[in-house]
CSV table of C-alpha atoms in Angstrom, one decimal:
chain,number,residue,atom,x,y,z
A,1,MET,CA,231.7,282.6,66.4
A,2,THR,CA,228.2,283.1,66.3
A,3,ALA,CA,226.8,279.9,68.2
A,4,ALA,CA,228.5,280.9,71.5
A,5,ILE,CA,226.8,284.4,72.1
A,6,PRO,CA,224.0,284.6,74.4
A,7,ALA,CA,221.0,286.2,72.8
A,8,ARG,CA,221.0,289.3,75.1
A,9,LYS,CA,224.6,289.9,74.0
A,10,ARG,CA,223.8,289.7,70.4
A,11,ILE,CA,221.8,292.9,70.4
A,12,ILE,CA,223.4,296.2,69.7
A,13,PHE,CA,221.0,299.1,70.6
A,14,ALA,CA,221.4,302.0,68.6
A,15,LEU,CA,221.5,305.2,70.8
A,16,ASP,CA,220.3,307.4,67.9
A,17,VAL,CA,219.2,310.4,70.2
A,18,PRO,CA,220.4,313.9,70.2
A,19,THR,CA,221.3,314.5,73.8
A,20,PHE,CA,223.4,313.0,76.6
A,21,ASP,CA,220.4,313.0,79.0
A,22,GLU,CA,218.2,311.1,76.5
A,23,ALA,CA,220.9,308.5,75.9
A,24,VAL,CA,221.7,307.9,79.6
A,25,ALA,CA,217.9,307.5,80.4
A,26,LEU,CA,217.8,304.8,77.7
A,27,VAL,CA,221.0,303.1,79.0
A,28,ASP,CA,219.8,303.2,82.5
A,29,ARG,CA,216.4,301.7,81.5
A,30,LEU,CA,218.0,298.9,79.2
A,31,SER,CA,221.3,298.1,80.8
A,32,GLY,CA,219.8,295.2,82.7
A,33,GLU,CA,218.5,293.8,79.5
A,34,LEU,CA,221.5,294.0,77.0
A,35,MET,CA,225.1,294.7,77.0
A,36,TYR,CA,225.9,296.7,73.8
A,37,PHE,CA,225.1,300.1,72.7
A,38,LYS,CA,225.9,302.0,69.4
A,39,VAL,CA,227.0,305.6,69.7
A,40,GLY,CA,226.9,307.3,66.2
A,41,LEU,CA,227.7,310.7,64.9
A,42,GLU,CA,224.9,312.4,66.0
A,43,LEU,CA,225.1,311.4,69.8
A,44,PHE,CA,229.0,311.6,69.7
A,45,ILE,CA,229.0,315.0,68.4
A,46,ALA,CA,226.3,316.1,71.0
A,47,ALA,CA,227.7,314.4,74.1
A,48,GLY,CA,231.3,313.6,73.2
A,49,PRO,CA,233.5,311.1,75.1
A,50,GLN,CA,231.4,311.5,78.3
A,51,ILE,CA,228.6,309.2,76.8
A,52,ILE,CA,231.2,306.5,76.2
A,53,ARG,CA,232.3,306.7,79.9
A,54,ALA,CA,228.6,306.9,81.1
A,55,ILE,CA,227.8,303.7,79.3
A,56,ALA,CA,230.9,301.9,80.7
A,57,ASP,CA,230.0,303.1,84.2
A,58,ARG,CA,226.7,301.3,83.9
A,59,GLY,CA,228.4,298.1,82.8
A,60,GLY,CA,227.8,298.5,79.1
A,61,ARG,CA,230.0,298.2,76.0
A,62,VAL,CA,230.1,300.5,73.0
A,63,MET,CA,230.2,300.2,69.3
A,64,LEU,CA,231.6,303.7,68.5
A,65,ASP,CA,230.0,303.9,65.0
A,66,LEU,CA,231.8,307.1,63.6
A,67,LYS,CA,232.5,305.4,60.3
A,68,LEU,CA,236.0,306.9,60.0
A,69,HIS,CA,236.9,307.8,56.3
A,70,ASP,CA,240.1,309.9,55.9
A,71,VAL,CA,243.8,309.8,54.8
A,72,PRO,CA,245.5,307.0,56.7
A,73,ALA,CA,247.4,309.0,59.3
A,74,THR,CA,244.3,310.8,60.5
A,75,VAL,CA,242.3,307.5,60.8
A,76,ARG,CA,245.3,305.8,62.6
A,77,ARG,CA,245.6,308.7,65.0
A,78,ALA,CA,241.9,309.0,65.5
A,79,LEU,CA,241.6,305.3,66.5
A,80,LEU,CA,244.7,305.5,68.9
A,81,ALA,CA,242.9,308.5,70.5
A,82,MET,CA,240.2,306.1,71.5
A,83,LYS,CA,242.6,304.0,73.7
A,84,PRO,CA,241.9,305.9,77.0
A,85,LEU,CA,238.0,305.4,76.5
A,86,PRO,CA,236.7,302.6,78.6
A,87,GLY,CA,234.3,299.9,77.1
A,88,ILE,CA,234.8,300.2,73.4
A,89,ALA,CA,233.9,296.9,71.9
A,90,PHE,CA,234.1,298.2,68.3
A,91,ALA,CA,235.1,301.3,66.3
A,92,THR,CA,234.1,301.6,62.6
A,93,VAL,CA,235.8,302.8,59.5
A,94,HIS,CA,234.8,302.7,55.9
A,95,ALA,CA,236.2,299.5,54.3
A,96,GLU,CA,238.5,301.4,51.9
A,97,PRO,CA,241.9,299.5,51.5
A,98,GLN,CA,244.0,302.6,52.8
A,99,VAL,CA,241.7,303.2,55.6
A,100,MET,CA,241.6,299.6,56.7
A,101,ALA,CA,245.4,299.2,56.5
A,102,ALA,CA,245.8,302.2,58.9
A,103,ALA,CA,242.9,300.9,61.1
A,104,ALA,CA,244.6,297.5,61.4
A,105,GLU,CA,247.9,299.2,62.6
A,106,ALA,CA,246.0,301.1,65.2
A,107,GLN,CA,244.3,298.1,66.3
A,108,ALA,CA,247.5,296.3,66.7
A,109,ALA,CA,248.9,299.0,68.6
A,110,GLY,CA,246.3,298.8,71.2
A,111,GLY,CA,243.5,300.8,69.7
A,112,PRO,CA,239.9,299.4,69.8
A,113,PRO,CA,238.7,296.5,67.7
A,114,VAL,CA,237.8,297.7,64.2
A,115,LEU,CA,235.0,296.9,61.8
A,116,GLY,CA,234.8,297.7,58.3
A,117,VAL,CA,231.6,299.2,56.9
A,118,THR,CA,231.0,297.4,53.6
A,119,VAL,CA,228.0,299.1,52.1
A,120,LEU,CA,225.5,301.0,53.9
A,121,THR,CA,222.2,299.4,54.5
A,122,SER,CA,220.3,302.3,53.1
A,123,LEU,CA,221.9,301.8,49.7
A,124,GLY,CA,220.5,299.7,46.9
A,125,ALA,CA,221.9,298.9,43.6
A,126,GLU,CA,220.4,301.9,41.9
A,127,ASP,CA,222.1,304.1,44.6
A,128,LEU,CA,225.4,302.6,43.7
A,129,ALA,CA,224.8,303.0,40.0
A,130,ALA,CA,224.0,306.6,40.6
A,131,SER,CA,227.6,307.0,42.2
A,132,GLY,CA,229.0,305.3,39.2
A,133,VAL,CA,229.5,302.0,41.0
A,134,ALA,CA,228.6,299.2,38.7
A,135,LYS,CA,228.6,296.4,41.0
A,136,THR,CA,225.5,295.2,43.1
A,137,PRO,CA,225.7,295.6,46.8
A,138,GLU,CA,226.3,292.0,47.3
A,139,GLU,CA,229.3,291.9,44.9
A,140,LEU,CA,230.9,295.2,46.7
A,141,VAL,CA,230.2,293.7,50.1
A,142,GLU,CA,232.2,290.5,49.0
A,143,ILE,CA,235.0,292.6,47.8
A,144,ARG,CA,235.1,294.6,50.8
A,145,ALA,CA,234.8,291.9,53.4
A,146,ARG,CA,237.7,290.0,51.6
A,147,LEU,CA,239.8,293.1,51.9
A,148,ALA,CA,238.8,293.6,55.6
A,149,LYS,CA,239.8,290.0,56.5
A,150,LEU,CA,243.2,290.5,54.5
A,151,ALA,CA,243.9,293.7,56.3
A,152,GLY,CA,243.6,292.2,59.7
A,153,LEU,CA,240.4,293.9,61.0
A,154,THR,CA,238.3,292.2,63.7
A,155,GLY,CA,235.3,292.1,61.3
A,156,VAL,CA,232.8,294.0,59.2
A,157,VAL,CA,229.4,295.8,59.3
A,158,CYS,CA,227.2,294.5,56.3
A,159,SER,CA,223.3,294.1,55.9
A,160,PRO,CA,221.9,290.8,57.2
A,161,ARG,CA,221.4,289.8,53.5
A,162,GLU,CA,225.1,289.6,53.1
A,163,ALA,CA,225.9,287.9,56.5
A,164,ALA,CA,226.0,284.3,54.9
A,165,LEU,CA,228.2,285.3,52.1
A,166,VAL,CA,230.6,287.1,54.4
A,167,ARG,CA,230.5,284.2,56.7
A,168,GLU,CA,231.4,281.8,54.0
A,169,ILE,CA,234.4,283.8,52.7
A,170,ALA,CA,235.7,285.1,56.0
A,171,GLY,CA,235.3,282.0,58.4
A,172,PRO,CA,234.1,281.6,61.9
A,173,ASP,CA,236.7,283.8,63.8
A,174,PHE,CA,235.6,287.3,62.1
A,175,ALA,CA,233.0,289.4,63.5
A,176,ILE,CA,229.8,290.2,61.4
A,177,VAL,CA,227.7,293.0,62.7
A,178,THR,CA,224.4,293.7,60.9
A,179,PRO,CA,222.2,296.9,60.9
A,180,GLY,CA,219.0,296.8,58.9
A,181,VAL,CA,217.5,294.2,61.5
A,182,ARG,CA,213.8,294.6,61.8
A,183,PRO,CA,211.4,292.4,64.0
A,184,ALA,CA,208.5,290.9,62.1
A,185,GLY,CA,205.3,292.8,62.1
A,186,PRO,CA,204.4,296.4,61.3
A,187,GLN,CA,207.4,298.6,60.4
A,188,VAL,CA,208.2,302.0,61.6
A,189,ALA,CA,207.2,304.9,59.3
A,190,GLY,CA,210.0,306.6,57.4
A,191,ASP,CA,212.5,303.7,57.8
A,192,ASP,CA,215.5,304.4,55.4
A,193,GLN,CA,216.8,300.8,55.6
A,194,LYS,CA,216.4,298.8,52.3
A,195,ARG,CA,218.4,295.5,52.9
A,196,THR,CA,216.7,294.1,56.0
A,197,LEU,CA,216.0,290.8,57.7
A,198,THR,CA,214.4,289.8,61.1
A,199,PRO,CA,216.7,289.2,64.1
A,200,THR,CA,216.3,285.3,63.7
A,201,GLU,CA,217.1,285.5,59.9
A,202,ALA,CA,220.2,287.7,60.6
A,203,VAL,CA,221.6,285.3,63.2
A,204,ALA,CA,220.7,282.2,61.1
A,205,ALA,CA,222.6,283.8,58.2
A,206,GLY,CA,225.8,284.2,60.2
A,207,ALA,CA,225.5,287.5,62.1
A,208,ASP,CA,227.2,287.8,65.4
A,209,HIS,CA,225.6,291.0,66.5
A,210,ILE,CA,222.4,292.7,65.3
A,211,VAL,CA,222.0,296.5,65.4
A,212,ILE,CA,218.4,297.7,66.2
A,213,GLY,CA,217.4,301.1,67.0
A,214,ARG,CA,213.8,302.5,66.1
A,215,PRO,CA,211.9,299.2,66.9
A,216,ILE,CA,213.2,299.5,70.5
A,217,ARG,CA,213.6,303.1,71.1
A,218,ASP,CA,210.2,304.2,69.6
A,219,ALA,CA,208.4,301.2,71.2
A,220,GLU,CA,205.8,301.9,73.8
A,221,ASP,CA,207.8,299.8,76.1
A,222,PRO,CA,211.5,299.5,75.2
A,223,VAL,CA,212.0,296.9,77.8
A,224,ALA,CA,209.3,294.6,76.6
A,225,ALA,CA,210.7,295.2,73.0
A,226,VAL,CA,214.1,294.0,73.9
A,227,ARG,CA,212.8,290.9,75.8
A,228,ALA,CA,210.6,290.0,72.9
A,229,ILE,CA,213.6,290.1,70.5
A,230,VAL,CA,215.7,288.1,73.2
A,231,ALA,CA,212.8,285.5,73.4
A,232,GLU,CA,212.7,285.2,69.6
A,233,LEU,CA,216.5,284.5,69.4
A,234,ASP,CA,216.3,282.1,72.2
A,235,GLU,CA,213.6,280.0,70.5
């Protein structure tokens, strides 16, 4: 899957801003440079479905990253409630077996394509151990990716460090979306990501799409930042 995607369509820009107006300003500025925008909890709670429609009106597509994690019936109904919203490329759920089974049912019934979130990129082995999980992030990603494939989901979200492993076990027709991608060079202060790679490294490892937020959003010139990443991937 990964080889056929143009560089500008690989980037999913994380619209991690608190207001509708800030989000739309960034979409207006960047929609000519990339196609995909991630809407997460903060923005969706602040702006609601209107931000999805605003992005679609500007020709963009959305990764609606709500990381649903609830009883199966609620997950299924929530995903089906997204059907009227335009331009949703992916929705996300936590990669728990019951949750993914319900998500697959909704996906098959006309809901959006669903990605299973394997292990958050902010978590390391010590964080999992503190929660009573004895496995490493890599081991847990492998288990959950296999379950997502078996459930019939469109793909998974994992850190770029596990992308090659997931590609090996899930094959080419399985979407791999990787947050925790950071361009080479000085890093943003206060970054909470732990399992990171550069854009080129992530794609080389097997990622179809890379989620990038702060390195673009906080750049002096966000358009130039996007173009630099696209140029790096094109090379």
